[in-house]
Amino acid sequence: MKHATSRELYAYWDGLRGREPAPRRNAVEPADIRRILADTFILEVVDREQQLVRLAGTRMCAIYGREIKGTDFLSFWSKDDRQAMATLSAAVSLDGAGAVLTAELTTVRGQTVACEFLLLPLRHGS
């Protein structure tokens, strides 16, 4: 992980999970990560082809120039990359393993932004 934000989020997530593969979603306290909340998002993996943004920090929304809550995360990726992202995020969700990836994004103003994504699973229900 190259970015301090990713390292901080991972340390928080790792502390929450203890000996479990992943922490419960209701264990996450936004106040505990307030310094990095603007860079954080939560996805709901409905299935392999639909992964909805349930929470999106202000910096995440600024990259896209709009509120992204409720949007399908996979729609942000090019057709060529969408299948790879679907596979990766499904593996994170199903296998309980984290993943780090870097991507070059293009803003609505045509600017290129290098981003690091840290995908970490959360348990919901049983």
mmCIF file of C-alpha atoms in Angstrom:
data_model
loop_
_atom_site.group_PDB
_atom_site.id
_atom_site.type_symbol
_atom_site.label_atom_id
_atom_site.label_comp_id
_atom_site.label_asym_id
_atom_site.label_seq_id
_atom_site.Cartn_x
_atom_site.Cartn_y
_atom_site.Cartn_z
ATOM 1 C CA MET A 1 0.000 0.000 0.000
ATOM 2 C CA LYS A 2 1.524 3.276 -1.113
ATOM 3 C CA HIS A 3 -0.866 5.750 0.472
ATOM 4 C CA ALA A 4 -1.060 6.584 4.173
ATOM 5 C CA THR A 5 -4.866 6.624 3.921
ATOM 6 C CA SER A 6 -4.880 3.000 2.724
ATOM 7 C CA ARG A 7 -2.517 1.947 5.490
ATOM 8 C CA GLU A 8 -4.643 3.700 8.123
ATOM 9 C CA LEU A 9 -7.859 2.132 6.853
ATOM 10 C CA TYR A 10 -6.268 -1.314 6.724
ATOM 11 C CA ALA A 11 -4.970 -0.986 10.297
ATOM 12 C CA TYR A 12 -8.449 0.020 11.493
ATOM 13 C CA TRP A 13 -10.125 -2.848 9.579
ATOM 14 C CA ASP A 14 -7.527 -5.353 10.798
ATOM 15 C CA GLY A 15 -8.047 -4.268 14.411
ATOM 16 C CA LEU A 16 -11.827 -4.615 14.098
ATOM 17 C CA ARG A 17 -11.750 -8.101 12.654
ATOM 18 C CA GLY A 18 -9.551 -9.647 15.324
ATOM 19 C CA ARG A 19 -9.353 -13.360 14.499
ATOM 20 C CA GLU A 20 -12.297 -13.270 12.076
ATOM 21 C CA PRO A 21 -11.773 -13.089 8.308
ATOM 22 C CA ALA A 22 -13.619 -9.749 8.247
ATOM 23 C CA PRO A 23 -15.285 -7.425 10.741
ATOM 24 C CA ARG A 24 -19.042 -6.919 10.910
ATOM 25 C CA ARG A 25 -20.322 -3.875 9.052
ATOM 26 C CA ASN A 26 -22.043 -2.548 12.185
ATOM 27 C CA ALA A 27 -18.684 -2.564 14.010
ATOM 28 C CA VAL A 28 -17.401 0.251 11.797
ATOM 29 C CA GLU A 29 -17.645 3.595 13.601
ATOM 30 C CA PRO A 30 -17.297 6.530 11.170
ATOM 31 C CA ALA A 31 -15.962 8.732 13.987
ATOM 32 C CA ASP A 32 -13.023 6.326 14.366
ATOM 33 C CA ILE A 33 -11.920 6.996 10.788
ATOM 34 C CA ARG A 34 -13.024 10.627 10.473
ATOM 35 C CA ARG A 35 -9.604 11.681 9.122
ATOM 36 C CA ILE A 36 -9.981 9.392 6.106
ATOM 37 C CA LEU A 37 -13.774 9.236 5.770
ATOM 38 C CA ALA A 38 -13.759 11.582 2.754
ATOM 39 C CA ASP A 39 -11.670 8.987 0.878
ATOM 40 C CA THR A 40 -13.763 5.987 1.920
ATOM 41 C CA PHE A 41 -16.562 4.112 0.213
ATOM 42 C CA ILE A 42 -18.678 1.052 1.027
ATOM 43 C CA LEU A 43 -20.033 -1.267 -1.645
ATOM 44 C CA GLU A 44 -22.926 -3.675 -1.457
ATOM 45 C CA VAL A 45 -22.120 -6.656 -3.635
ATOM 46 C CA VAL A 46 -25.572 -7.661 -4.853
ATOM 47 C CA ASP A 47 -24.057 -10.185 -7.241
ATOM 48 C CA ARG A 48 -21.091 -10.441 -9.587
ATOM 49 C CA GLU A 49 -22.611 -7.977 -12.060
ATOM 50 C CA GLN A 50 -24.062 -5.417 -9.629
ATOM 51 C CA GLN A 51 -22.108 -3.701 -6.858
ATOM 52 C CA LEU A 52 -23.821 -0.629 -5.462
ATOM 53 C CA VAL A 53 -22.059 2.262 -3.750
ATOM 54 C CA ARG A 54 -23.748 2.507 -0.334
ATOM 55 C CA LEU A 55 -21.498 5.192 1.157
ATOM 56 C CA ALA A 56 -19.165 7.561 -0.639
ATOM 57 C CA GLY A 57 -16.877 10.142 0.937
ATOM 58 C CA THR A 58 -16.737 13.675 -0.367
ATOM 59 C CA ARG A 59 -13.380 13.217 -2.147
ATOM 60 C CA MET A 60 -14.697 10.133 -3.891
ATOM 61 C CA CYS A 61 -17.697 12.098 -5.141
ATOM 62 C CA ALA A 62 -15.490 15.039 -6.163
ATOM 63 C CA ILE A 63 -13.525 12.813 -8.543
ATOM 64 C CA TYR A 64 -16.766 12.009 -10.361
ATOM 65 C CA GLY A 65 -18.197 15.523 -10.024
ATOM 66 C CA ARG A 66 -21.406 14.284 -8.388
ATOM 67 C CA GLU A 67 -22.871 12.191 -5.589
ATOM 68 C CA ILE A 68 -22.145 8.548 -6.390
ATOM 69 C CA LYS A 69 -24.172 6.872 -3.635
ATOM 70 C CA GLY A 70 -26.555 4.342 -5.202
ATOM 71 C CA THR A 71 -24.501 4.045 -8.393
ATOM 72 C CA ASP A 72 -23.227 0.694 -9.660
ATOM 73 C CA PHE A 73 -19.488 0.685 -8.899
ATOM 74 C CA LEU A 74 -18.792 -1.345 -12.036
ATOM 75 C CA SER A 75 -20.235 1.431 -14.223
ATOM 76 C CA PHE A 76 -17.201 3.576 -13.349
ATOM 77 C CA TRP A 77 -14.872 1.231 -15.212
ATOM 78 C CA SER A 78 -14.295 0.871 -18.939
ATOM 79 C CA LYS A 79 -15.862 -2.079 -20.685
ATOM 80 C CA ASP A 80 -12.431 -3.757 -20.860
ATOM 81 C CA ASP A 81 -11.817 -3.327 -17.120
ATOM 82 C CA ARG A 82 -15.353 -4.013 -15.865
ATOM 83 C CA GLN A 83 -15.019 -7.803 -15.941
ATOM 84 C CA ALA A 84 -11.706 -7.719 -14.077
ATOM 85 C CA MET A 85 -13.200 -5.433 -11.412
ATOM 86 C CA ALA A 86 -16.265 -7.665 -11.080
ATOM 87 C CA THR A 87 -14.004 -10.675 -10.561
ATOM 88 C CA LEU A 88 -11.789 -8.860 -8.053
ATOM 89 C CA SER A 89 -14.580 -7.368 -5.952
ATOM 90 C CA ALA A 90 -16.536 -10.642 -5.953
ATOM 91 C CA ALA A 91 -13.404 -12.444 -4.725
ATOM 92 C CA VAL A 92 -12.970 -9.895 -1.931
ATOM 93 C CA SER A 93 -16.597 -10.349 -0.934
ATOM 94 C CA LEU A 94 -16.749 -14.135 -1.189
ATOM 95 C CA ASP A 95 -13.245 -15.083 -0.047
ATOM 96 C CA GLY A 96 -12.894 -12.483 2.697
ATOM 97 C CA ALA A 97 -9.537 -11.351 1.331
ATOM 98 C CA GLY A 98 -8.471 -7.742 0.838
ATOM 99 C CA ALA A 99 -7.094 -6.315 -2.383
ATOM 100 C CA VAL A 100 -5.106 -3.227 -3.344
ATOM 101 C CA LEU A 101 -5.105 -1.809 -6.835
ATOM 102 C CA THR A 102 -3.969 1.355 -8.505
ATOM 103 C CA ALA A 103 -5.859 2.922 -11.352
ATOM 104 C CA GLU A 104 -5.625 6.001 -13.493
ATOM 105 C CA LEU A 105 -9.011 7.716 -13.508
ATOM 106 C CA THR A 106 -10.279 10.506 -15.718
ATOM 107 C CA THR A 107 -12.347 13.202 -14.024
ATOM 108 C CA VAL A 108 -15.429 14.814 -15.541
ATOM 109 C CA ARG A 109 -13.135 17.717 -16.497
ATOM 110 C CA GLY A 110 -10.823 15.382 -18.391
ATOM 111 C CA GLN A 111 -8.037 15.457 -15.796
ATOM 112 C CA THR A 112 -6.139 12.256 -15.045
ATOM 113 C CA VAL A 113 -5.915 11.201 -11.405
ATOM 114 C CA ALA A 114 -3.857 8.294 -10.064
ATOM 115 C CA CYS A 115 -5.820 6.502 -7.337
ATOM 116 C CA GLU A 116 -5.182 3.608 -5.011
ATOM 117 C CA PHE A 117 -8.166 1.456 -4.100
ATOM 118 C CA LEU A 118 -8.201 -0.741 -1.029
ATOM 119 C CA LEU A 119 -11.021 -3.281 -1.101
ATOM 120 C CA LEU A 120 -11.735 -4.870 2.265
ATOM 121 C CA PRO A 121 -14.679 -7.138 3.065
ATOM 122 C CA LEU A 122 -17.246 -6.488 5.778
ATOM 123 C CA ARG A 123 -19.646 -9.097 7.092
ATOM 124 C CA HIS A 124 -23.350 -8.332 7.074
ATOM 125 C CA GLY A 125 -25.806 -10.577 8.866
ATOM 126 C CA SER A 126 -24.600 -14.153 9.294
#
